[in-house]
Short mmCIF file of C-alpha atoms and ligand atoms in Angstrom, two decimals:
data_model
loop_
_atom_site.label_atom_id
_atom_site.label_comp_id
_atom_site.label_asym_id
_atom_site.label_seq_id
_atom_site.Cartn_x
_atom_site.Cartn_y
_atom_site.Cartn_z
CA UNK A 1 -16.27 44.02 3.77
CA UNK A 2 -13.90 43.46 6.18
CA UNK A 3 -12.14 40.19 6.15
CA UNK A 4 -13.23 37.46 9.19
CA UNK A 5 -9.79 36.96 11.76
CA UNK A 6 -9.21 33.70 12.52
CA UNK A 7 -10.70 33.23 15.90
CA UNK A 8 -14.45 33.80 14.22
CA UNK A 9 -14.61 30.90 11.52
CA UNK A 10 -16.77 28.42 13.85
CA UNK A 11 -15.21 26.53 10.87
CA UNK A 12 -11.36 26.69 11.67
CA UNK A 13 -12.33 25.79 15.68
CA UNK A 14 -11.15 22.03 15.07
CA UNK A 15 -7.66 22.82 13.92
CA UNK A 16 -7.67 25.79 16.71
CA UNK A 17 -7.86 22.88 19.52
CA UNK A 18 -5.99 20.06 17.29
CA UNK A 19 -2.40 20.74 19.24
CA UNK A 20 -1.52 17.15 19.58
CA UNK A 21 1.04 17.39 16.53
CA UNK A 22 2.81 20.51 17.72
CA UNK A 23 3.15 18.84 21.00
CA UNK A 24 5.02 16.09 20.05
CA UNK A 25 6.71 18.07 17.30
CA UNK A 26 7.69 20.41 20.42
CA UNK A 27 9.41 17.86 21.46
CA UNK A 28 11.32 16.83 19.47
CA UNK A 29 9.39 13.51 19.06
CA UNK A 30 7.86 14.10 15.23
CA UNK A 31 8.40 11.47 13.23
CA UNK A 32 6.21 12.32 9.73
CA UNK A 33 6.65 14.23 6.71
CA UNK A 34 10.28 14.39 6.65
CA UNK A 35 11.84 15.92 3.51
CA UNK A 36 14.29 13.11 2.16
CA UNK A 37 16.49 15.97 -0.63
CA UNK A 38 18.73 12.84 -0.93
CA UNK A 39 18.34 8.91 -2.60
CA UNK A 40 20.46 6.49 -3.90
CA UNK A 41 17.97 3.03 -3.39
CA UNK A 42 18.54 2.18 0.32
CA UNK A 43 19.84 5.38 1.74
CA UNK A 44 19.01 8.48 1.75
CA UNK A 45 19.77 11.93 3.21
CA UNK A 46 16.97 13.88 5.15
CA UNK A 47 18.31 16.27 7.68
CA UNK A 48 21.41 17.06 6.21
CA UNK A 49 22.44 12.95 7.08
CA UNK A 50 23.10 9.72 5.05
CA UNK A 51 20.16 7.10 6.63
CA UNK A 52 19.21 3.05 6.04
CA UNK A 53 15.45 3.48 4.27
CA UNK A 54 14.41 0.27 6.03
CA UNK A 55 10.58 1.99 5.59
CA UNK A 56 10.04 2.39 1.79
CA UNK A 57 7.72 -0.22 -0.54
CA UNK A 58 10.72 -0.15 -3.22
CA UNK A 59 10.68 -3.63 -3.13
CA UNK A 60 12.55 -4.88 -5.81
CA UNK A 61 14.49 -1.06 -5.72
CA UNK A 62 13.48 -0.64 -8.96
CA UNK A 63 13.24 3.51 -8.24
CA UNK A 64 17.15 3.67 -9.58
CA UNK A 65 17.15 0.61 -12.38
CA UNK A 66 18.32 2.35 -15.41
CA UNK A 67 15.70 0.92 -17.52
CA UNK A 68 13.50 2.09 -15.85
CA UNK A 69 15.39 6.13 -16.24
CA UNK A 70 15.79 5.26 -19.52
CA UNK A 71 12.20 4.60 -20.14
CA UNK A 72 10.75 7.64 -18.09
CA UNK A 73 13.47 9.97 -19.41
CA UNK A 74 12.42 8.94 -23.50
CA UNK A 75 8.52 9.50 -22.66
CA UNK A 76 9.31 12.98 -20.91
CA UNK A 77 11.00 14.27 -23.80
CA UNK A 78 8.02 12.13 -26.64
CA UNK A 79 5.39 13.11 -25.28
CA UNK A 80 5.57 15.89 -22.78
CA UNK A 81 5.12 16.76 -18.27
CA UNK A 82 1.48 15.36 -18.26
CA UNK A 83 -1.50 14.49 -19.93
CA UNK A 84 -3.59 17.50 -18.91
CA UNK A 85 -7.06 15.94 -18.87
CA UNK A 86 -8.88 12.59 -18.16
CA UNK A 87 -7.99 9.61 -19.71
CA UNK A 88 -11.69 10.00 -21.04
CA UNK A 89 -11.34 13.14 -22.72
CA UNK A 90 -7.50 13.99 -23.58
CA UNK A 91 -5.89 11.72 -20.95
CA UNK A 92 -5.62 8.84 -22.71
CA UNK A 93 -2.11 7.99 -24.60
CA UNK A 94 -1.00 4.56 -25.88
CA UNK A 95 1.37 4.05 -22.95
CA UNK A 96 -1.46 4.16 -20.79
CA UNK A 97 -2.78 1.08 -23.39
CA UNK A 98 0.28 -0.99 -23.44
CA UNK A 99 0.62 -0.87 -20.36
CA UNK A 100 -2.86 -1.90 -19.52
CA UNK A 101 -1.91 -5.21 -21.57
CA UNK A 102 0.81 -5.39 -20.12
CA UNK A 103 -0.91 -5.78 -16.72
CA UNK A 104 -3.51 -8.02 -17.37
CA UNK A 105 -1.75 -10.72 -19.45
CA UNK A 106 0.99 -10.48 -16.71
CA UNK A 107 -1.79 -11.33 -14.36
CA UNK A 108 -3.52 -13.45 -16.49
CA UNK A 109 -6.91 -11.40 -16.52
CA UNK A 110 -8.82 -10.62 -19.41
CA UNK A 111 -8.47 -6.56 -18.94
CA UNK A 112 -7.37 -3.42 -17.09
CA UNK A 113 -7.80 -0.14 -16.75
CA UNK A 114 -5.17 2.17 -15.75
CA UNK A 115 -5.66 5.18 -12.73
CA UNK A 116 -4.23 7.79 -11.61
CA UNK A 117 -3.35 5.65 -8.03
CA UNK A 118 -3.40 2.64 -6.22
CA UNK A 119 -5.98 5.22 -4.20
CA UNK A 120 -8.28 6.16 -6.78
CA UNK A 121 -7.77 2.29 -8.25
CA UNK A 122 -10.04 1.16 -5.28
CA UNK A 123 -12.24 4.50 -5.26
CA UNK A 124 -13.25 4.15 -8.22
CA UNK A 125 -13.35 0.04 -8.40
CA UNK A 126 -15.79 0.33 -5.08
CA UNK A 127 -17.47 3.28 -5.75
CA UNK A 128 -18.08 2.69 -9.72
CA UNK A 129 -18.78 -0.87 -8.96
CA UNK A 130 -21.20 -1.36 -5.92
CA UNK A 131 -24.22 0.37 -6.30
CA UNK A 132 -27.56 1.02 -4.31
CA UNK A 133 -28.58 -2.30 -3.03
CA UNK A 134 -25.32 -3.86 -3.87
CA UNK A 135 -23.18 -5.26 -0.75
CA UNK A 136 -19.59 -4.43 -0.44
CA UNK A 137 -18.31 -6.98 3.01
CA UNK A 138 -14.13 -5.02 4.25
CA UNK A 139 -11.35 -6.70 6.38
CA UNK A 140 -11.87 -4.85 9.10
CA UNK A 141 -7.88 -3.95 8.86
CA UNK A 142 -8.03 -3.17 4.40
CA UNK A 143 -6.22 0.50 3.90
CA UNK A 144 -7.78 3.38 4.17
CA UNK A 145 -8.79 3.21 0.19
CA UNK A 146 -10.80 0.55 0.37
CA UNK A 147 -12.56 2.16 3.51
CA UNK A 148 -13.44 5.40 1.41
CA UNK A 149 -14.55 3.70 -1.63
CA UNK A 150 -16.95 1.53 0.14
CA UNK A 151 -18.14 5.05 2.03
CA UNK A 152 -18.47 6.62 -2.21
CA UNK A 153 -20.20 3.89 -3.00
CA UNK A 154 -24.42 3.90 -2.75
CA UNK A 155 -24.12 0.12 -2.01
CA UNK A 156 -23.96 -0.78 2.21
CA UNK A 157 -21.05 -1.99 3.39
CA UNK A 158 -19.67 -4.76 5.94
CA UNK A 159 -17.13 -5.14 7.75
CA UNK A 160 -15.39 -8.76 8.41
CA UNK A 161 -13.22 -9.88 11.67
CA UNK A 162 -9.36 -9.12 10.06
CA UNK A 163 -8.50 -12.83 7.74
CA UNK A 164 -11.56 -14.66 9.72
CA UNK A 165 -13.67 -17.10 7.23
CA UNK A 166 -16.34 -17.85 9.92
CA UNK A 167 -17.06 -14.15 10.55
CA UNK A 168 -17.42 -12.73 6.83
CA UNK A 169 -19.55 -16.12 6.06
CA UNK A 170 -21.63 -15.47 9.25
CA UNK A 171 -22.67 -11.89 8.33
CA UNK A 172 -23.35 -13.33 4.15
CA UNK A 173 -25.89 -15.53 5.64
CA UNK A 174 -27.58 -13.35 8.54
CA UNK A 175 -27.69 -9.64 6.36
CA UNK A 176 -26.84 -10.24 1.78
CA UNK A 177 -29.91 -12.31 0.58
CA UNK A 178 -30.99 -11.43 -2.63
CA UNK A 179 -28.60 -8.59 -3.28
CA UNK A 180 -25.70 -8.82 -5.23
CA UNK A 181 -21.84 -8.63 -3.16
CA UNK A 182 -18.42 -7.28 -3.54
CA UNK A 183 -15.50 -9.31 -1.05
CA UNK A 184 -12.27 -6.69 -1.13
CA UNK A 185 -9.75 -7.40 1.07
CA UNK A 186 -5.73 -6.60 1.20
CA UNK A 187 -3.62 -9.35 -0.65
CA UNK A 188 -1.01 -8.57 1.57
CA UNK A 189 -1.66 -6.50 5.12
CA UNK A 190 0.01 -3.34 4.62
CA UNK A 191 0.89 -2.66 8.59
CA UNK A 192 0.92 -6.75 10.03
CA UNK A 193 2.11 -7.97 6.71
CA UNK A 194 0.18 -11.42 6.61
CA UNK A 195 -2.06 -13.06 3.59
CA UNK A 196 -4.79 -13.14 2.97
CA UNK A 197 -7.00 -16.61 2.49
CA UNK A 198 -7.72 -16.19 -0.50
CA UNK A 199 -8.74 -20.19 -1.17
CA UNK A 200 -11.16 -19.69 1.59
CA UNK A 201 -12.80 -16.23 1.09
CA UNK A 202 -13.43 -17.89 -2.07
CA UNK A 203 -15.33 -20.25 -1.37
CA UNK A 204 -17.72 -18.03 0.60
CA UNK A 205 -17.47 -15.74 -2.54
CA UNK A 206 -18.69 -18.92 -4.45
CA UNK A 207 -21.53 -20.20 -2.26
CA UNK A 208 -22.99 -16.26 -1.74
CA UNK A 209 -22.40 -15.92 -5.69
CA UNK A 210 -20.13 -12.90 -4.44
CA UNK A 211 -17.29 -11.39 -6.27
CA UNK A 212 -14.12 -11.82 -5.56
CA UNK A 213 -11.32 -8.08 -5.19
CA UNK A 214 -7.94 -8.71 -4.15
CA UNK A 215 -5.58 -5.28 -3.29
CA UNK A 216 -2.38 -6.88 -4.58
CA UNK A 217 -0.48 -3.14 -3.36
CA UNK A 218 2.09 -5.01 -1.42
CA UNK A 219 1.92 -8.76 -3.00
CA UNK A 220 2.99 -7.66 -6.76
CA UNK A 221 6.47 -8.28 -7.37
CA UNK A 222 7.44 -9.78 -3.57
CA UNK A 223 4.17 -12.93 -4.03
CA UNK A 224 3.56 -15.47 -7.22
CA UNK A 225 5.95 -17.61 -8.89
CA UNK A 226 6.06 -14.80 -10.92
CA UNK A 227 5.65 -11.77 -8.79
CA UNK A 228 2.92 -11.88 -10.46
CA UNK A 229 0.50 -11.15 -7.08
CA UNK A 230 -1.45 -13.01 -4.42
CA UNK A 231 -3.65 -15.34 -5.86
CA UNK A 232 -1.19 -16.69 -8.23
CA UNK A 233 0.63 -17.60 -4.68
CA UNK A 234 -2.44 -19.70 -3.98
CA UNK A 235 -2.40 -21.19 -7.36
CA UNK A 236 -6.44 -19.10 -8.40
CA UNK A 237 -5.30 -16.17 -10.66
CA UNK A 238 -8.28 -17.89 -12.67
CA UNK A 239 -10.67 -17.61 -9.99
CA UNK A 240 -9.95 -14.33 -8.51
CA UNK A 241 -12.68 -12.07 -10.27
CA UNK A 242 -10.73 -9.01 -9.36
CA UNK A 243 -7.42 -7.37 -9.34
CA UNK A 244 -6.72 -4.30 -8.69
CA UNK A 245 -3.23 -2.37 -7.43
CA UNK A 246 -0.58 -0.10 -7.25
CA UNK A 247 2.36 1.11 -8.74
CA UNK A 248 3.78 3.07 -6.30
CA UNK A 249 5.17 0.24 -4.70
CA UNK A 250 7.53 -2.87 -6.50
CA UNK A 251 6.77 -0.52 -9.99
CA UNK A 252 8.86 2.02 -8.35
CA UNK A 253 6.37 5.31 -9.67
CA UNK A 254 2.34 5.96 -9.05
CA UNK A 255 -0.65 5.06 -10.33
CA UNK A 256 -2.98 1.90 -10.14
CA UNK A 257 -5.13 -1.02 -12.06
CA UNK A 258 -7.75 -2.77 -12.48
CA UNK A 259 -7.63 -6.16 -14.01
CA UNK A 260 -10.49 -7.90 -14.03
CA UNK A 261 -13.31 -9.26 -16.94
CA UNK A 262 -13.50 -6.64 -20.16
CA UNK A 263 -17.26 -6.44 -19.29
CA UNK A 264 -16.46 -4.96 -15.87
CA UNK A 265 -13.51 -2.55 -16.97
CA UNK A 266 -15.61 -1.54 -19.89
CA UNK A 267 -18.44 -0.31 -17.31
CA UNK A 268 -15.65 1.52 -14.97
CA UNK A 269 -14.58 3.09 -18.33
CA UNK A 270 -17.59 4.58 -18.03
CA UNK A 271 -18.84 5.16 -14.15
CA UNK A 272 -15.82 5.29 -12.58
CA UNK A 273 -15.51 9.40 -11.01
CA UNK A 274 -12.30 8.75 -9.79
CA UNK A 275 -11.23 7.69 -12.88
CA UNK A 276 -13.39 9.72 -15.32
CA UNK A 277 -12.94 13.67 -13.28
CA UNK A 278 -9.22 13.36 -12.81
CA UNK A 279 -6.32 13.50 -15.39
CA UNK A 280 -4.16 10.46 -16.72
CA UNK A 281 -0.86 9.31 -15.35
CA UNK A 282 1.59 10.92 -16.66
CA UNK A 283 3.76 9.93 -19.36
CA UNK A 284 7.21 9.67 -17.64
CA UNK A 285 5.62 7.48 -15.00
CA UNK A 286 3.50 5.32 -17.22
CA UNK A 287 6.61 4.24 -19.05
CA UNK A 288 8.00 3.78 -16.35
CA UNK A 289 5.75 1.36 -15.06
CA UNK A 290 5.83 -0.71 -18.17
CA UNK A 291 10.09 -0.39 -17.95
CA UNK A 292 10.07 -1.95 -14.53
CA UNK A 293 7.18 -4.64 -15.00
CA UNK A 294 10.19 -6.21 -17.44
CA UNK A 295 12.86 -6.32 -15.34
CA UNK A 296 10.17 -8.02 -12.91
CA UNK A 297 10.02 -10.26 -15.01
CA UNK A 298 12.93 -10.71 -16.47
CA UNK A 299 15.50 -10.27 -13.31
CA UNK A 300 13.67 -13.06 -11.08
CA UNK A 301 17.18 -12.95 -8.88
CA UNK A 302 15.96 -9.29 -7.40
CA UNK A 303 12.37 -11.31 -6.44
CA UNK A 304 15.54 -13.48 -4.16
CA UNK A 305 17.08 -11.50 -2.39
CA UNK A 306 13.96 -9.53 -1.84
CA UNK A 307 12.90 -12.87 -0.15
CA UNK A 308 16.44 -13.67 1.60
CA UNK A 309 16.57 -10.68 3.09
CA UNK A 310 13.13 -10.61 4.82
CA UNK A 311 14.09 -14.24 5.72
CA UNK A 312 17.26 -12.19 7.61
CA UNK A 313 15.52 -9.55 9.78
CA UNK A 314 12.95 -11.53 10.67
CA UNK A 315 14.93 -13.74 12.13
CA UNK A 316 17.29 -11.69 13.79
CA UNK A 317 13.63 -9.19 14.72
CA UNK A 318 12.68 -13.13 16.70
CA UNK A 319 16.28 -14.12 17.88
CA UNK A 320 15.96 -10.62 19.82
CA UNK A 321 12.49 -11.23 21.31
CA UNK A 322 10.76 -8.27 18.99
CA UNK A 323 7.03 -8.72 18.74
CA UNK A 324 6.85 -8.64 14.71
CA UNK A 325 3.49 -10.25 15.14
CA UNK A 326 2.04 -12.70 11.94
CA UNK A 327 3.87 -11.08 9.20
CA UNK A 328 4.91 -13.94 6.04
CA UNK A 329 6.16 -11.13 3.97
CA UNK A 330 9.10 -8.03 3.51
CA UNK A 331 6.22 -6.12 5.60
CA UNK A 332 8.09 -6.47 8.99
CA UNK A 333 5.64 -4.36 12.22
CA UNK A 334 7.59 -4.10 15.92
CA UNK A 335 5.27 -4.10 17.95
CA UNK A 336 5.89 -1.67 21.04
CA UNK A 337 2.54 -0.59 22.02
CA UNK A 338 2.11 3.33 22.83
CA UNK A 339 2.46 5.66 20.65
CA UNK A 340 5.12 8.02 22.92
CA UNK A 341 7.14 4.96 23.63
CA UNK A 342 6.93 3.85 19.77
CA UNK A 343 7.87 7.72 18.63
CA UNK A 344 10.80 8.30 20.92
CA UNK A 345 11.98 4.82 19.20
CA UNK A 346 11.60 6.30 15.99
CA UNK A 347 14.01 9.03 17.00
CA UNK A 348 16.61 6.73 18.74
CA UNK A 349 16.50 4.51 15.48
CA UNK A 350 16.59 7.93 12.79
CA UNK A 351 19.81 9.59 15.01
CA UNK A 352 21.67 6.37 15.28
CA UNK A 353 20.78 6.39 11.13
CA UNK A 354 17.79 4.28 10.79
CA UNK A 355 14.89 5.40 8.92
CA UNK A 356 11.78 3.49 9.64
CA UNK A 357 8.25 4.32 10.07
CA UNK A 358 6.02 5.15 12.92
CA UNK A 359 2.26 3.84 12.47
CA UNK A 360 0.15 4.68 15.94
CA UNK A 361 -3.78 5.97 15.69
CA UNK A 362 -5.83 5.66 12.78
CA UNK A 363 -4.12 3.43 11.59
CA UNK A 364 -3.97 1.46 14.65
CA UNK A 365 -5.49 1.11 17.95
CA UNK A 366 -3.45 3.10 20.07
CA UNK A 367 -2.48 0.58 22.62
CA UNK A 368 -0.74 -1.31 19.15
CA UNK A 369 1.40 1.41 17.53
CA UNK A 370 4.25 -0.05 16.04
CA UNK A 371 7.20 0.71 13.64
CA UNK A 372 6.89 -0.45 10.34
CA UNK A 373 9.62 -1.81 8.26
CA UNK A 374 10.33 -2.78 5.25
CA UNK A 375 12.96 -4.97 3.05
CA UNK A 376 13.89 -4.15 -0.53
CA UNK A 377 15.93 -6.37 -2.58
CA UNK A 378 19.08 -3.91 -3.13
CA UNK A 379 19.63 -3.84 1.15
CA UNK A 380 23.21 -5.61 1.56
CA UNK A 381 23.00 -8.15 4.61
CA UNK A 382 25.63 -6.10 6.06
CA UNK A 383 22.71 -3.03 5.84
CA UNK A 384 20.25 -4.74 7.62
CA UNK A 385 23.20 -6.26 9.64
CA UNK A 386 22.87 -2.63 10.87
CA UNK A 387 19.88 -2.38 11.67
CA UNK A 388 19.79 -4.94 13.59
CA UNK A 389 22.25 -4.23 15.86
CA UNK A 390 21.03 -0.44 16.19
CA UNK A 391 17.11 -1.82 16.92
CA UNK A 392 18.62 -4.13 19.60
CA UNK A 393 20.73 -1.80 21.63
CA UNK A 394 18.39 0.93 21.51
CA UNK A 395 15.24 -1.86 22.64
CA UNK A 396 17.28 -3.01 25.25
CA UNK A 397 18.21 0.48 26.37
CA UNK A 398 13.66 1.42 25.96
CA UNK A 399 12.99 -2.16 27.60
CA UNK A 400 11.19 -2.63 24.44
CA UNK A 401 13.48 -6.44 25.07
C1 PLP B 1 -2.40 -2.46 1.00
C2 PLP B 1 -2.48 -0.20 -0.28
N1 PLP B 1 -3.49 -0.44 -1.45
C3 PLP B 1 -3.96 1.54 -1.77
C4 PLP B 1 -2.85 2.18 -1.48
C5 PLP B 1 -2.55 3.56 -2.18
O1 PLP B 1 -1.97 3.22 -3.67
P1 PLP B 1 -1.08 4.28 -4.16
O2 PLP B 1 -0.20 4.89 -3.78
O3 PLP B 1 -0.62 3.89 -5.48
O4 PLP B 1 -2.68 5.81 -4.45
C6 PLP B 1 -1.29 1.49 -0.37
C7 PLP B 1 -0.50 2.44 0.25
O5 PLP B 1 -0.43 2.75 0.89
C8 PLP B 1 -2.13 0.24 -0.08
O6 PLP B 1 -1.04 -0.09 1.03
#
């Protein structure tokens, strides 16, 4: 038998038809998968040029903290480079248990389960918990990992309008009946930077006997009196049933978690396929997160600086006339309409030495493309001023402001 040519394989037809990204590339505007060849915290080298990183989720600037690096190095030497198996079988380290205890204590939850990514934590939480005959309620702007978790579960999924309590309540009234329900939302929305209305959601959850889960990916280290997240920000840590999150942002590594009552994490340990059928978080990452969590608590000045930087950038953008939407956090999107305009704006900023993230469909509607900027505690006021001046110059040139 001879091998088939690419043209003969029907399954690949969609790949041949997909030309959009190559067209953007040919126009010199393709902004994705840019390799970073060196990173010094707020400054990265891409294509041989140093640029200010204004698009990371490294909110506290801990990826280069000496204590985090030292802990990761020690664990690498002690346990090796990987766990080569799932938590369920050969892949649980004492470090995973220590991290679970530390997160549970930090968030005031009974128990915690560590996953290999924040994405799989959401998948594992929803698919593990929401069974046939249950219902899961999602905010329309929930993160893709929540949407995918809902797709994977056997229960029914209902989406309500963004941060709109009336929309949620009317949907629950209309179709929940006597079924069990989970409401799950982002604590801080990753593309908008606004905060979930936790007190309102909690009232509705209680009214219908539903569980409330928050995805605190962008809130840990950012919101709350101790950087302990969205529930703590509202003084509702005890009331919110489940807190999920990631280690890939403030905690400067990779991995995710679900903090919940002990009976829930115990159940997930034995029913959550994204936990049971994938290899566990590597030693260096686990130890690095433990160290980062300690630094997060022992150096509150980092969080204060992050908020000072956030005020500087938000006020700067607003006074220049940019539309940054309803953001209340270090995630600061600059809205500029269609994808072509956004990519051109991105390219000019990139050439001028400022790295941002262009956000286009399917992450946002076609007319609501944006440059997502985000702050770090380690940005200097001078770096932020430089970014603002660069945005202003290019924004005027392109007629955005
Ligand atoms: C709100 C939210 N949840 C979950 C995730 C997934 O986290 P991870 O990168 O650890 O898979 C992200 C990351 O982009 C996120 O923004």
